[in-house]
Amino acid sequence: MIEIENLSFKYKNGKQILNNINFTIRDGEVISIIGNNGVGKSTFLKIISGILKPTKGNVKIDNIDAYQRKNMELIRKKVGIVFQNPDNQILFNNVYDDVEFALKNLNLDNSDKRIKEALNMVGMAEYINEDTFKLSLGQKQRVNIASCLAIQPKYLMLDEPTTMIDSYGKLQIYDIIKKLKENNQTIVFITNNINEILFSDRIMVLEEGKIKQVFSKEEIFDDISLLEKNNIYIPDFLRLIILLNRSGLNIKIKDYSVEELSNSILKEIRK
Ligand SMILES: Nc1ncnc2c1ncn2[C@@H]1O[C@H](COP(=O)(O)OP(=O)(O)OP(=O)(O)O)[C@@H](O)[C@H]1O
Ligand SMILES: [Mg+2]
Protein backbone atom coordinates (compact mmCIF):
# COMPACT_ATOMS: atom_id res chain seq x y z
CA MET A 1 0.00 0.00 0.00
CA ILE A 2 1.25 3.48 -0.83
CA GLU A 3 -0.06 6.15 1.50
CA ILE A 4 0.17 9.74 0.35
CA GLU A 5 -0.33 12.20 3.16
CA ASN A 6 -0.81 15.98 2.80
CA LEU A 7 1.61 16.03 -0.10
CA SER A 8 2.65 19.39 -1.55
CA PHE A 9 5.41 20.14 -4.00
CA LYS A 10 7.12 23.01 -5.75
CA TYR A 11 10.38 23.02 -7.71
CA LYS A 12 13.05 25.44 -6.48
CA ASN A 13 12.09 28.91 -7.75
CA GLY A 14 9.02 27.43 -9.42
CA LYS A 15 5.33 27.71 -8.78
CA GLN A 16 3.34 25.38 -6.56
CA ILE A 17 2.76 22.15 -8.52
CA LEU A 18 0.96 19.88 -6.06
CA ASN A 19 -1.14 21.07 -3.18
CA ASN A 20 -2.04 18.99 -0.15
CA ILE A 21 -2.82 15.67 -1.82
CA ASN A 22 -4.10 12.71 0.17
CA PHE A 23 -4.53 9.35 -1.49
CA THR A 24 -3.99 5.63 -0.93
CA ILE A 25 -2.90 3.17 -3.61
CA ARG A 26 -4.03 -0.32 -2.71
CA ASP A 27 -2.10 -3.49 -3.43
CA GLY A 28 -3.01 -5.17 -6.70
CA GLU A 29 -4.86 -2.26 -8.26
CA VAL A 30 -4.13 -0.55 -11.55
CA ILE A 31 -4.49 3.22 -11.37
CA SER A 32 -4.15 5.64 -14.20
CA ILE A 33 -3.38 9.30 -13.73
CA ILE A 34 -4.71 11.71 -16.30
CA GLY A 35 -4.56 15.49 -16.64
CA ASN A 36 -3.43 18.21 -18.96
CA ASN A 37 0.18 18.87 -19.97
CA GLY A 38 2.21 20.47 -17.23
CA VAL A 39 -0.31 19.73 -14.49
CA GLY A 40 2.30 17.76 -12.52
CA LYS A 41 1.62 14.10 -13.38
CA SER A 42 5.28 13.11 -13.87
CA THR A 43 6.29 15.08 -10.80
CA PHE A 44 3.63 13.27 -8.76
CA LEU A 45 4.79 9.85 -10.04
CA LYS A 46 8.42 10.64 -9.19
CA ILE A 47 7.40 11.70 -5.68
CA ILE A 48 5.36 8.58 -4.98
CA SER A 49 8.25 6.49 -6.34
CA GLY A 50 10.64 8.02 -3.81
CA ILE A 51 12.72 9.81 -6.48
CA LEU A 52 11.67 13.36 -5.60
CA LYS A 53 11.04 14.51 -2.05
CA PRO A 54 7.85 16.47 -1.41
CA THR A 55 8.12 20.01 -0.12
CA LYS A 56 5.52 19.14 2.48
CA GLY A 57 3.79 15.95 3.57
CA ASN A 58 4.94 12.38 3.29
CA VAL A 59 4.64 9.14 1.36
CA LYS A 60 4.78 5.75 3.05
CA ILE A 61 5.35 2.68 0.94
CA ASP A 62 4.28 -0.44 2.83
CA ASN A 63 4.61 1.70 5.94
CA ILE A 64 8.19 2.64 5.12
CA ASP A 65 9.07 6.34 4.88
CA ALA A 66 9.96 6.78 1.19
CA TYR A 67 12.53 9.55 1.68
CA GLN A 68 14.79 8.48 4.52
CA ARG A 69 18.24 7.73 3.19
CA LYS A 70 18.43 4.43 5.07
CA ASN A 71 15.30 3.18 3.24
CA MET A 72 16.53 4.09 -0.24
CA GLU A 73 17.64 0.63 -1.34
CA LEU A 74 14.49 -1.01 -0.01
CA ILE A 75 12.29 1.52 -1.84
CA ARG A 76 14.27 0.96 -5.08
CA LYS A 77 13.48 -2.75 -4.75
CA LYS A 78 9.82 -2.12 -4.14
CA VAL A 79 9.18 0.50 -6.81
CA GLY A 80 10.14 0.33 -10.48
CA ILE A 81 9.60 3.24 -12.84
CA VAL A 82 9.60 3.47 -16.65
CA PHE A 83 9.66 6.84 -18.40
CA GLN A 84 8.16 8.12 -21.62
CA ASN A 85 11.29 8.29 -23.77
CA PRO A 86 12.76 4.79 -24.17
CA ASP A 87 16.17 6.19 -25.17
CA ASN A 88 16.61 7.98 -21.86
CA GLN A 89 16.68 4.77 -19.87
CA ILE A 90 18.89 2.53 -22.00
CA LEU A 91 22.44 2.57 -20.62
CA PHE A 92 24.34 -0.34 -22.19
CA ASN A 93 24.74 -1.49 -25.76
CA ASN A 94 23.79 -5.05 -24.90
CA VAL A 95 20.32 -6.13 -23.80
CA TYR A 96 21.56 -8.56 -21.13
CA ASP A 97 23.91 -5.98 -19.57
CA ASP A 98 21.22 -3.34 -19.61
CA VAL A 99 18.74 -5.47 -17.68
CA GLU A 100 21.49 -6.66 -15.34
CA PHE A 101 22.59 -3.15 -14.35
CA ALA A 102 19.87 -2.39 -11.80
CA LEU A 103 20.11 -5.88 -10.34
CA LYS A 104 23.83 -5.45 -9.70
CA ASN A 105 23.24 -2.04 -8.16
CA LEU A 106 20.71 -3.48 -5.76
CA ASN A 107 22.79 -6.59 -5.00
CA LEU A 108 20.00 -8.92 -6.00
CA ASP A 109 20.66 -12.67 -6.32
CA ASN A 110 19.82 -14.98 -9.22
CA SER A 111 20.39 -12.26 -11.75
CA ASP A 112 20.68 -14.63 -14.72
CA LYS A 113 17.30 -16.22 -13.97
CA ARG A 114 15.69 -12.85 -13.30
CA ILE A 115 17.00 -11.36 -16.54
CA LYS A 116 15.75 -14.29 -18.64
CA GLU A 117 12.34 -14.34 -16.97
CA ALA A 118 11.90 -10.60 -17.33
CA LEU A 119 12.87 -10.62 -21.02
CA ASN A 120 10.52 -13.52 -21.56
CA MET A 121 7.70 -11.62 -19.89
CA VAL A 122 8.09 -8.70 -22.30
CA GLY A 123 8.58 -10.93 -25.36
CA MET A 124 12.23 -9.94 -25.84
CA ALA A 125 13.96 -13.23 -24.89
CA GLU A 126 15.36 -13.75 -28.38
CA TYR A 127 17.09 -10.35 -28.24
CA ILE A 128 19.07 -11.13 -25.09
CA ASN A 129 22.46 -10.72 -26.81
CA GLU A 130 21.46 -7.97 -29.21
CA ASP A 131 22.72 -4.41 -29.41
CA THR A 132 20.20 -2.27 -27.49
CA PHE A 133 20.86 0.76 -29.65
CA LYS A 134 19.75 -1.11 -32.77
CA LEU A 135 16.33 -1.95 -31.36
CA SER A 136 13.14 -0.11 -32.32
CA LEU A 137 11.71 2.36 -29.79
CA GLY A 138 9.01 -0.15 -28.85
CA GLN A 139 11.60 -2.88 -28.30
CA LYS A 140 13.76 -0.52 -26.24
CA GLN A 141 10.77 0.31 -24.10
CA ARG A 142 10.14 -3.41 -23.57
CA VAL A 143 13.76 -3.79 -22.45
CA ASN A 144 13.21 -0.89 -20.03
CA ILE A 145 10.13 -2.62 -18.66
CA ALA A 146 12.15 -5.85 -18.35
CA SER A 147 14.86 -3.99 -16.40
CA CYS A 148 12.17 -2.94 -13.96
CA LEU A 149 10.46 -6.32 -13.80
CA ALA A 150 13.75 -8.15 -13.17
CA ILE A 151 13.84 -6.41 -9.79
CA GLN A 152 10.37 -7.87 -9.17
CA PRO A 153 9.07 -4.61 -7.76
CA LYS A 154 5.81 -4.67 -5.88
CA TYR A 155 4.85 -1.37 -7.51
CA LEU A 156 5.34 -0.62 -11.18
CA MET A 157 5.13 3.03 -12.22
CA LEU A 158 4.81 3.84 -15.92
CA ASP A 159 5.04 7.43 -17.16
CA GLU A 160 3.34 7.51 -20.58
CA PRO A 161 5.12 4.31 -21.60
CA THR A 162 3.68 4.15 -25.13
CA THR A 163 3.42 7.80 -26.15
CA MET A 164 6.48 7.67 -28.41
CA ILE A 165 5.80 4.21 -29.79
CA ASP A 166 4.02 3.15 -33.00
CA SER A 167 0.71 1.31 -32.91
CA TYR A 168 2.17 -2.19 -33.24
CA GLY A 169 4.66 -1.44 -30.46
CA LYS A 170 1.81 -0.08 -28.32
CA LEU A 171 -0.15 -3.35 -28.69
CA GLN A 172 2.85 -5.34 -27.50
CA ILE A 173 3.13 -3.17 -24.41
CA TYR A 174 -0.61 -3.56 -23.78
CA ASP A 175 -0.06 -7.34 -23.80
CA ILE A 176 2.55 -6.94 -21.09
CA ILE A 177 0.24 -4.75 -18.99
CA LYS A 178 -2.54 -7.31 -19.45
CA LYS A 179 -0.31 -10.16 -18.23
CA LEU A 180 0.93 -8.12 -15.28
CA LYS A 181 -2.64 -7.25 -14.33
CA GLU A 182 -3.56 -10.95 -14.41
CA ASN A 183 -0.67 -11.53 -12.00
CA ASN A 184 -2.12 -8.87 -9.67
CA GLN A 185 0.78 -6.48 -10.19
CA THR A 186 0.11 -3.06 -8.70
CA ILE A 187 0.54 -0.53 -11.50
CA VAL A 188 0.29 3.25 -11.50
CA PHE A 189 0.53 4.79 -14.89
CA ILE A 190 0.27 8.17 -16.46
CA THR A 191 -1.46 8.13 -19.78
CA ASN A 192 -3.52 10.07 -22.26
CA ASN A 193 -4.49 6.93 -24.15
CA ILE A 194 -8.00 5.54 -23.74
CA ASN A 195 -6.85 1.95 -24.40
CA GLU A 196 -4.49 2.19 -21.46
CA ILE A 197 -7.13 3.79 -19.26
CA LEU A 198 -9.34 0.78 -19.94
CA PHE A 199 -6.84 -1.41 -18.04
CA SER A 200 -7.36 0.62 -14.87
CA ASP A 201 -9.41 -0.14 -11.82
CA ARG A 202 -9.41 3.55 -10.87
CA ILE A 203 -8.69 6.74 -12.76
CA MET A 204 -7.31 9.82 -11.05
CA VAL A 205 -7.74 13.26 -12.60
CA LEU A 206 -5.10 15.83 -11.62
CA GLU A 207 -6.00 19.49 -12.01
CA GLU A 208 -4.50 22.65 -10.52
CA GLY A 209 -2.34 20.78 -8.05
CA LYS A 210 -5.20 18.72 -6.68
CA ILE A 211 -6.91 15.42 -7.31
CA LYS A 212 -9.94 16.78 -9.10
CA GLN A 213 -11.73 13.43 -9.18
CA VAL A 214 -11.19 9.69 -8.83
CA PHE A 215 -13.53 7.34 -10.61
CA SER A 216 -13.81 3.63 -11.17
CA LYS A 217 -13.58 1.63 -14.37
CA GLU A 218 -17.37 1.34 -14.49
CA GLU A 219 -17.72 5.12 -14.43
CA ILE A 220 -15.15 5.87 -17.14
CA PHE A 221 -17.64 6.91 -19.80
CA ASP A 222 -20.17 8.64 -17.55
CA ASP A 223 -18.62 11.98 -18.42
CA ILE A 224 -16.86 11.88 -21.79
CA SER A 225 -16.33 15.64 -21.74
CA LEU A 226 -14.30 15.32 -18.52
CA LEU A 227 -11.97 12.91 -20.33
CA GLU A 228 -11.73 15.21 -23.34
CA LYS A 229 -11.02 18.22 -21.14
CA ASN A 230 -8.14 16.23 -19.72
CA ASN A 231 -6.46 15.49 -23.00
CA ILE A 232 -7.99 12.05 -23.65
CA TYR A 233 -9.01 11.43 -27.25
CA ILE A 234 -12.08 9.20 -27.64
CA PRO A 235 -12.09 7.54 -31.08
CA ASP A 236 -15.35 7.57 -33.04
CA PHE A 237 -15.90 3.81 -32.82
CA LEU A 238 -15.76 4.02 -29.02
CA ARG A 239 -18.10 7.00 -28.97
CA LEU A 240 -20.53 4.97 -31.10
CA ILE A 241 -20.44 2.04 -28.64
CA ILE A 242 -20.94 4.39 -25.68
CA LEU A 243 -23.96 6.02 -27.35
CA LEU A 244 -25.49 2.67 -28.33
CA ASN A 245 -24.99 1.32 -24.81
CA ARG A 246 -26.64 4.43 -23.37
CA SER A 247 -29.65 3.58 -25.52
CA GLY A 248 -29.87 0.14 -23.96
CA LEU A 249 -27.52 -2.06 -25.97
CA ASN A 250 -24.80 -3.96 -24.19
CA ILE A 251 -21.73 -3.93 -26.43
CA LYS A 252 -18.46 -4.86 -24.77
CA ILE A 253 -15.97 -2.01 -24.80
CA LYS A 254 -12.77 -3.13 -26.47
CA ASP A 255 -10.78 -2.54 -29.61
CA TYR A 256 -12.78 -3.77 -32.65
CA SER A 257 -12.21 -4.03 -36.34
CA VAL A 258 -15.10 -2.49 -38.31
CA GLU A 259 -16.36 -6.01 -39.17
CA GLU A 260 -16.25 -7.15 -35.55
CA LEU A 261 -18.02 -4.01 -34.36
CA SER A 262 -20.73 -4.33 -37.00
CA ASN A 263 -21.27 -7.99 -36.02
CA SER A 264 -21.48 -7.11 -32.32
CA ILE A 265 -24.03 -4.36 -32.97
CA LEU A 266 -26.17 -6.62 -35.17
CA LYS A 267 -26.03 -9.41 -32.60
CA GLU A 268 -27.22 -7.03 -29.87
CA ILE A 269 -30.01 -5.59 -32.00
CA ARG A 270 -31.29 -9.05 -32.95
CA LYS A 271 -31.37 -10.26 -29.34
N1 LIG B 1 13.05 19.86 -12.95
C1 LIG B 1 12.15 20.85 -13.01
N2 LIG B 1 12.44 22.08 -12.53
C2 LIG B 1 11.53 23.08 -12.57
N3 LIG B 1 10.28 22.96 -13.07
C3 LIG B 1 9.94 21.74 -13.55
C4 LIG B 1 10.85 20.63 -13.55
N4 LIG B 1 10.21 19.56 -14.11
C5 LIG B 1 8.99 19.99 -14.42
N5 LIG B 1 8.81 21.28 -14.10
C6 LIG B 1 7.58 22.07 -14.27
O1 LIG B 1 6.60 21.52 -13.37
C7 LIG B 1 5.32 21.49 -14.00
C8 LIG B 1 4.78 20.06 -13.97
O2 LIG B 1 5.61 19.26 -14.77
P1 LIG B 1 5.34 17.72 -15.01
O3 LIG B 1 6.40 17.24 -15.92
O4 LIG B 1 5.18 17.03 -13.71
O5 LIG B 1 3.91 17.77 -15.75
P2 LIG B 1 3.13 16.65 -16.56
O6 LIG B 1 1.71 16.72 -16.10
O7 LIG B 1 3.84 15.35 -16.43
O8 LIG B 1 3.21 17.19 -18.06
P3 LIG B 1 3.24 16.39 -19.45
O9 LIG B 1 1.81 15.99 -19.73
O10 LIG B 1 3.72 17.41 -20.43
O11 LIG B 1 4.15 15.22 -19.32
C9 LIG B 1 5.51 22.06 -15.39
O12 LIG B 1 5.13 23.42 -15.36
C10 LIG B 1 6.99 21.90 -15.65
O13 LIG B 1 7.46 22.91 -16.51
MG1 LIG C 1 4.74 14.09 -17.80
PDB file of N, CA, C and O and ligand atoms in Angstrom, residues 9-18 33-46 52 84 159-160 190-192 206 231, ligand 1:
ATOM      1  N   PHE A   9       4.114  20.086  -3.351  1.00  0.00           N
ATOM      2  CA  PHE A   9       5.415  20.139  -4.004  1.00  0.00           C
ATOM      3  C   PHE A   9       5.563  21.384  -4.857  1.00  0.00           C
ATOM      4  O   PHE A   9       4.645  21.796  -5.564  1.00  0.00           O
ATOM      5  N   LYS A  10       6.737  21.993  -4.772  1.00  0.00           N
ATOM      6  CA  LYS A  10       7.116  23.006  -5.753  1.00  0.00           C
ATOM      7  C   LYS A  10       8.598  22.839  -6.064  1.00  0.00           C
ATOM      8  O   LYS A  10       9.396  22.458  -5.192  1.00  0.00           O
ATOM      9  N   TYR A  11       8.960  23.050  -7.339  1.00  0.00           N
ATOM     10  CA  TYR A  11      10.376  23.021  -7.707  1.00  0.00           C
ATOM     11  C   TYR A  11      11.013  24.301  -7.186  1.00  0.00           C
ATOM     12  O   TYR A  11      10.331  25.316  -7.032  1.00  0.00           O
ATOM     13  N   LYS A  12      12.335  24.243  -6.935  1.00  0.00           N
ATOM     14  CA  LYS A  12      13.047  25.440  -6.479  1.00  0.00           C
ATOM     15  C   LYS A  12      12.775  26.583  -7.461  1.00  0.00           C
ATOM     16  O   LYS A  12      12.897  26.412  -8.662  1.00  0.00           O
ATOM     17  N   ASN A  13      12.387  27.707  -6.942  1.00  0.00           N
ATOM     18  CA  ASN A  13      12.087  28.907  -7.749  1.00  0.00           C
ATOM     19  C   ASN A  13      10.898  28.723  -8.695  1.00  0.00           C
ATOM     20  O   ASN A  13      10.677  29.540  -9.577  1.00  0.00           O
ATOM     21  N   GLY A  14      10.181  27.656  -8.542  1.00  0.00           N
ATOM     22  CA  GLY A  14       9.023  27.426  -9.424  1.00  0.00           C
ATOM     23  C   GLY A  14       7.718  27.685  -8.691  1.00  0.00           C
ATOM     24  O   GLY A  14       7.709  28.048  -7.516  1.00  0.00           O
ATOM     25  N   LYS A  15       6.617  27.493  -9.432  1.00  0.00           N
ATOM     26  CA  LYS A  15       5.331  27.708  -8.780  1.00  0.00           C
ATOM     27  C   LYS A  15       4.890  26.404  -8.082  1.00  0.00           C
ATOM     28  O   LYS A  15       5.479  25.347  -8.302  1.00  0.00           O
ATOM     29  N   GLN A  16       3.860  26.551  -7.264  1.00  0.00           N
ATOM     30  CA  GLN A  16       3.339  25.378  -6.560  1.00  0.00           C
ATOM     31  C   GLN A  16       2.773  24.382  -7.585  1.00  0.00           C
ATOM     32  O   GLN A  16       1.940  24.762  -8.414  1.00  0.00           O
ATOM     33  N   ILE A  17       3.233  23.134  -7.545  1.00  0.00           N
ATOM     34  CA  ILE A  17       2.757  22.150  -8.523  1.00  0.00           C
ATOM     35  C   ILE A  17       1.673  21.264  -7.909  1.00  0.00           C
ATOM     36  O   ILE A  17       0.628  21.039  -8.510  1.00  0.00           O
ATOM     37  N   LEU A  18       1.930  20.752  -6.710  1.00  0.00           N
ATOM     38  CA  LEU A  18       0.956  19.875  -6.060  1.00  0.00           C
ATOM     39  C   LEU A  18       0.603  20.472  -4.710  1.00  0.00           C
ATOM     40  O   LEU A  18       1.460  21.018  -4.013  1.00  0.00           O
ATOM     41  N   ILE A  33      -3.345   7.877 -14.079  1.00  0.00           N
ATOM     42  CA  ILE A  33      -3.378   9.304 -13.727  1.00  0.00           C
ATOM     43  C   ILE A  33      -3.516  10.071 -15.030  1.00  0.00           C
ATOM     44  O   ILE A  33      -2.711   9.890 -15.954  1.00  0.00           O
ATOM     45  N   ILE A  34      -4.535  10.900 -15.096  1.00  0.00           N
ATOM     46  CA  ILE A  34      -4.711  11.712 -16.295  1.00  0.00           C
ATOM     47  C   ILE A  34      -4.736  13.194 -15.907  1.00  0.00           C
ATOM     48  O   ILE A  34      -4.930  13.543 -14.735  1.00  0.00           O
ATOM     49  N   GLY A  35      -4.559  14.053 -16.901  1.00  0.00           N
ATOM     50  CA  GLY A  35      -4.555  15.487 -16.644  1.00  0.00           C
ATOM     51  C   GLY A  35      -3.799  16.189 -17.747  1.00  0.00           C
ATOM     52  O   GLY A  35      -3.008  15.566 -18.457  1.00  0.00           O
ATOM     53  N   ASN A  36      -4.037  17.467 -17.855  1.00  0.00           N
ATOM     54  CA  ASN A  36      -3.427  18.213 -18.963  1.00  0.00           C
ATOM     55  C   ASN A  36      -1.913  18.336 -18.842  1.00  0.00           C
ATOM     56  O   ASN A  36      -1.343  18.142 -17.774  1.00  0.00           O
ATOM     57  N   ASN A  37      -1.274  18.691 -19.954  1.00  0.00           N
ATOM     58  CA  ASN A  37       0.181  18.871 -19.971  1.00  0.00           C
ATOM     59  C   ASN A  37       0.595  19.881 -18.920  1.00  0.00           C
ATOM     60  O   ASN A  37      -0.044  20.919 -18.778  1.00  0.00           O
ATOM     61  N   GLY A  38       1.640  19.535 -18.191  1.00  0.00           N
ATOM     62  CA  GLY A  38       2.211  20.466 -17.228  1.00  0.00           C
ATOM     63  C   GLY A  38       1.491  20.522 -15.894  1.00  0.00           C
ATOM     64  O   GLY A  38       1.855  21.296 -15.005  1.00  0.00           O
ATOM     65  N   VAL A  39       0.474  19.673 -15.722  1.00  0.00           N
ATOM     66  CA  VAL A  39      -0.310  19.733 -14.488  1.00  0.00           C
ATOM     67  C   VAL A  39       0.459  19.128 -13.296  1.00  0.00           C
ATOM     68  O   VAL A  39       0.136  19.400 -12.140  1.00  0.00           O
ATOM     69  N   GLY A  40       1.476  18.315 -13.605  1.00  0.00           N
ATOM     70  CA  GLY A  40       2.296  17.757 -12.515  1.00  0.00           C
ATOM     71  C   GLY A  40       2.219  16.235 -12.396  1.00  0.00           C
ATOM     72  O   GLY A  40       2.600  15.676 -11.366  1.00  0.00           O
ATOM     73  N   LYS A  41       1.779  15.559 -13.444  1.00  0.00           N
ATOM     74  CA  LYS A  41       1.619  14.099 -13.381  1.00  0.00           C
ATOM     75  C   LYS A  41       2.969  13.396 -13.167  1.00  0.00           C
ATOM     76  O   LYS A  41       3.093  12.546 -12.289  1.00  0.00           O
ATOM     77  N   SER A  42       3.965  13.782 -13.994  1.00  0.00           N
ATOM     78  CA  SER A  42       5.275  13.114 -13.874  1.00  0.00           C
ATOM     79  C   SER A  42       5.910  13.438 -12.526  1.00  0.00           C
ATOM     80  O   SER A  42       6.518  12.561 -11.894  1.00  0.00           O
ATOM     81  N   THR A  43       5.749  14.678 -12.103  1.00  0.00           N
ATOM     82  CA  THR A  43       6.289  15.082 -10.804  1.00  0.00           C
ATOM     83  C   THR A  43       5.665  14.223  -9.703  1.00  0.00           C
ATOM     84  O   THR A  43       6.367  13.691  -8.832  1.00  0.00           O
ATOM     85  N   PHE A  44       4.357  14.064  -9.757  1.00  0.00           N
ATOM     86  CA  PHE A  44       3.632  13.270  -8.765  1.00  0.00           C
ATOM     87  C   PHE A  44       4.151  11.823  -8.749  1.00  0.00           C
ATOM     88  O   PHE A  44       4.409  11.250  -7.685  1.00  0.00           O
ATOM     89  N   LEU A  45       4.329  11.241  -9.949  1.00  0.00           N
ATOM     90  CA  LEU A  45       4.795   9.848 -10.035  1.00  0.00           C
ATOM     91  C   LEU A  45       6.204   9.704  -9.449  1.00  0.00           C
ATOM     92  O   LEU A  45       6.495   8.722  -8.778  1.00  0.00           O
ATOM     93  N   LYS A  46       7.052  10.709  -9.733  1.00  0.00           N
ATOM     94  CA  LYS A  46       8.418  10.643  -9.190  1.00  0.00           C
ATOM     95  C   LYS A  46       8.386  10.746  -7.663  1.00  0.00           C
ATOM     96  O   LYS A  46       9.170  10.108  -6.976  1.00  0.00           O
ATOM     97  N   LEU A  52      11.695  11.944  -5.992  1.00  0.00           N
ATOM     98  CA  LEU A  52      11.670  13.360  -5.597  1.00  0.00           C
ATOM     99  C   LEU A  52      11.036  13.462  -4.221  1.00  0.00           C
ATOM    100  O   LEU A  52      10.051  12.776  -3.940  1.00  0.00           O
ATOM    101  N   GLN A  84       8.757   7.978 -20.293  1.00  0.00           N
ATOM    102  CA  GLN A  84       8.156   8.123 -21.619  1.00  0.00           C
ATOM    103  C   GLN A  84       9.140   7.834 -22.760  1.00  0.00           C
ATOM    104  O   GLN A  84       8.816   7.136 -23.702  1.00  0.00           O
ATOM    105  N   ASP A 159       5.347   6.042 -16.787  1.00  0.00           N
ATOM    106  CA  ASP A 159       5.035   7.430 -17.165  1.00  0.00           C
ATOM    107  C   ASP A 159       4.868   7.500 -18.686  1.00  0.00           C
ATOM    108  O   ASP A 159       5.862   7.527 -19.413  1.00  0.00           O
ATOM    109  N   GLU A 160       3.651   7.491 -19.144  1.00  0.00           N
ATOM    110  CA  GLU A 160       3.338   7.508 -20.581  1.00  0.00           C
ATOM    111  C   GLU A 160       4.226   6.541 -21.363  1.00  0.00           C
ATOM    112  O   GLU A 160       4.953   6.949 -22.279  1.00  0.00           O
ATOM    113  N   ILE A 190       0.732   6.910 -15.912  1.00  0.00           N
ATOM    114  CA  ILE A 190       0.269   8.172 -16.464  1.00  0.00           C
ATOM    115  C   ILE A 190      -0.020   7.905 -17.924  1.00  0.00           C
ATOM    116  O   ILE A 190       0.771   7.246 -18.602  1.00  0.00           O
ATOM    117  N   THR A 191      -1.144   8.389 -18.392  1.00  0.00           N
ATOM    118  CA  THR A 191      -1.462   8.131 -19.779  1.00  0.00           C
ATOM    119  C   THR A 191      -2.421   9.175 -20.325  1.00  0.00           C
ATOM    120  O   THR A 191      -3.104   9.851 -19.565  1.00  0.00           O
ATOM    121  N   ASN A 192      -2.439   9.300 -21.656  1.00  0.00           N
ATOM    122  CA  ASN A 192      -3.522  10.073 -22.263  1.00  0.00           C
ATOM    123  C   ASN A 192      -4.185   9.201 -23.326  1.00  0.00           C
ATOM    124  O   ASN A 192      -4.819   9.684 -24.232  1.00  0.00           O
ATOM    125  N   LEU A 206      -5.843  14.752 -12.284  1.00  0.00           N
ATOM    126  CA  LEU A 206      -5.105  15.831 -11.618  1.00  0.00           C
ATOM    127  C   LEU A 206      -5.436  17.161 -12.277  1.00  0.00           C
ATOM    128  O   LEU A 206      -5.452  17.260 -13.510  1.00  0.00           O
ATOM    129  N   ASN A 231      -7.434  15.908 -21.996  1.00  0.00           N
ATOM    130  CA  ASN A 231      -6.457  15.492 -23.005  1.00  0.00           C
ATOM    131  C   ASN A 231      -6.608  14.048 -23.481  1.00  0.00           C
ATOM    132  O   ASN A 231      -5.685  13.486 -24.041  1.00  0.00           O
TER     133      ASN A 231
HETATM  134  N1  LIG B   1      13.053  19.855 -12.954  1.00  0.00           N
HETATM  135  C1  LIG B   1      12.153  20.847 -13.014  1.00  0.00           C
HETATM  136  N2  LIG B   1      12.436  22.079 -12.531  1.00  0.00           N
HETATM  137  C2  LIG B   1      11.527  23.083 -12.566  1.00  0.00           C
HETATM  138  N3  LIG B   1      10.276  22.965 -13.066  1.00  0.00           N
HETATM  139  C3  LIG B   1       9.939  21.744 -13.551  1.00  0.00           C
HETATM  140  C4  LIG B   1      10.851  20.631 -13.555  1.00  0.00           C
HETATM  141  N4  LIG B   1      10.215  19.563 -14.107  1.00  0.00           N
HETATM  142  C5  LIG B   1       8.987  19.988 -14.425  1.00  0.00           C
HETATM  143  N5  LIG B   1       8.806  21.283 -14.096  1.00  0.00           N
HETATM  144  C6  LIG B   1       7.576  22.073 -14.269  1.00  0.00           C
HETATM  145  O1  LIG B   1       6.600  21.521 -13.372  1.00  0.00           O
HETATM  146  C7  LIG B   1       5.315  21.493 -13.996  1.00  0.00           C
HETATM  147  C8  LIG B   1       4.775  20.063 -13.974  1.00  0.00           C
HETATM  148  O2  LIG B   1       5.612  19.256 -14.770  1.00  0.00           O
HETATM  149  P1  LIG B   1       5.342  17.721 -15.013  1.00  0.00           P
HETATM  150  O3  LIG B   1       6.397  17.236 -15.925  1.00  0.00           O
HETATM  151  O4  LIG B   1       5.181  17.028 -13.709  1.00  0.00           O
HETATM  152  O5  LIG B   1       3.914  17.766 -15.753  1.00  0.00           O
HETATM  153  P2  LIG B   1       3.131  16.653 -16.556  1.00  0.00           P
HETATM  154  O6  LIG B   1       1.713  16.723 -16.101  1.00  0.00           O
HETATM  155  O7  LIG B   1       3.838  15.352 -16.431  1.00  0.00           O
HETATM  156  O8  LIG B   1       3.211  17.190 -18.061  1.00  0.00           O
HETATM  157  P3  LIG B   1       3.240  16.391 -19.453  1.00  0.00           P
HETATM  158  O9  LIG B   1       1.813  15.993 -19.734  1.00  0.00           O
HETATM  159  O10 LIG B   1       3.719  17.414 -20.425  1.00  0.00           O
HETATM  160  O11 LIG B   1       4.153  15.224 -19.322  1.00  0.00           O
HETATM  161  C9  LIG B   1       5.507  22.059 -15.389  1.00  0.00           C
HETATM  162  O12 LIG B   1       5.132  23.418 -15.362  1.00  0.00           O
HETATM  163  C10 LIG B   1       6.989  21.897 -15.649  1.00  0.00           C
HETATM  164  O13 LIG B   1       7.458  22.913 -16.510  1.00  0.00           O
END
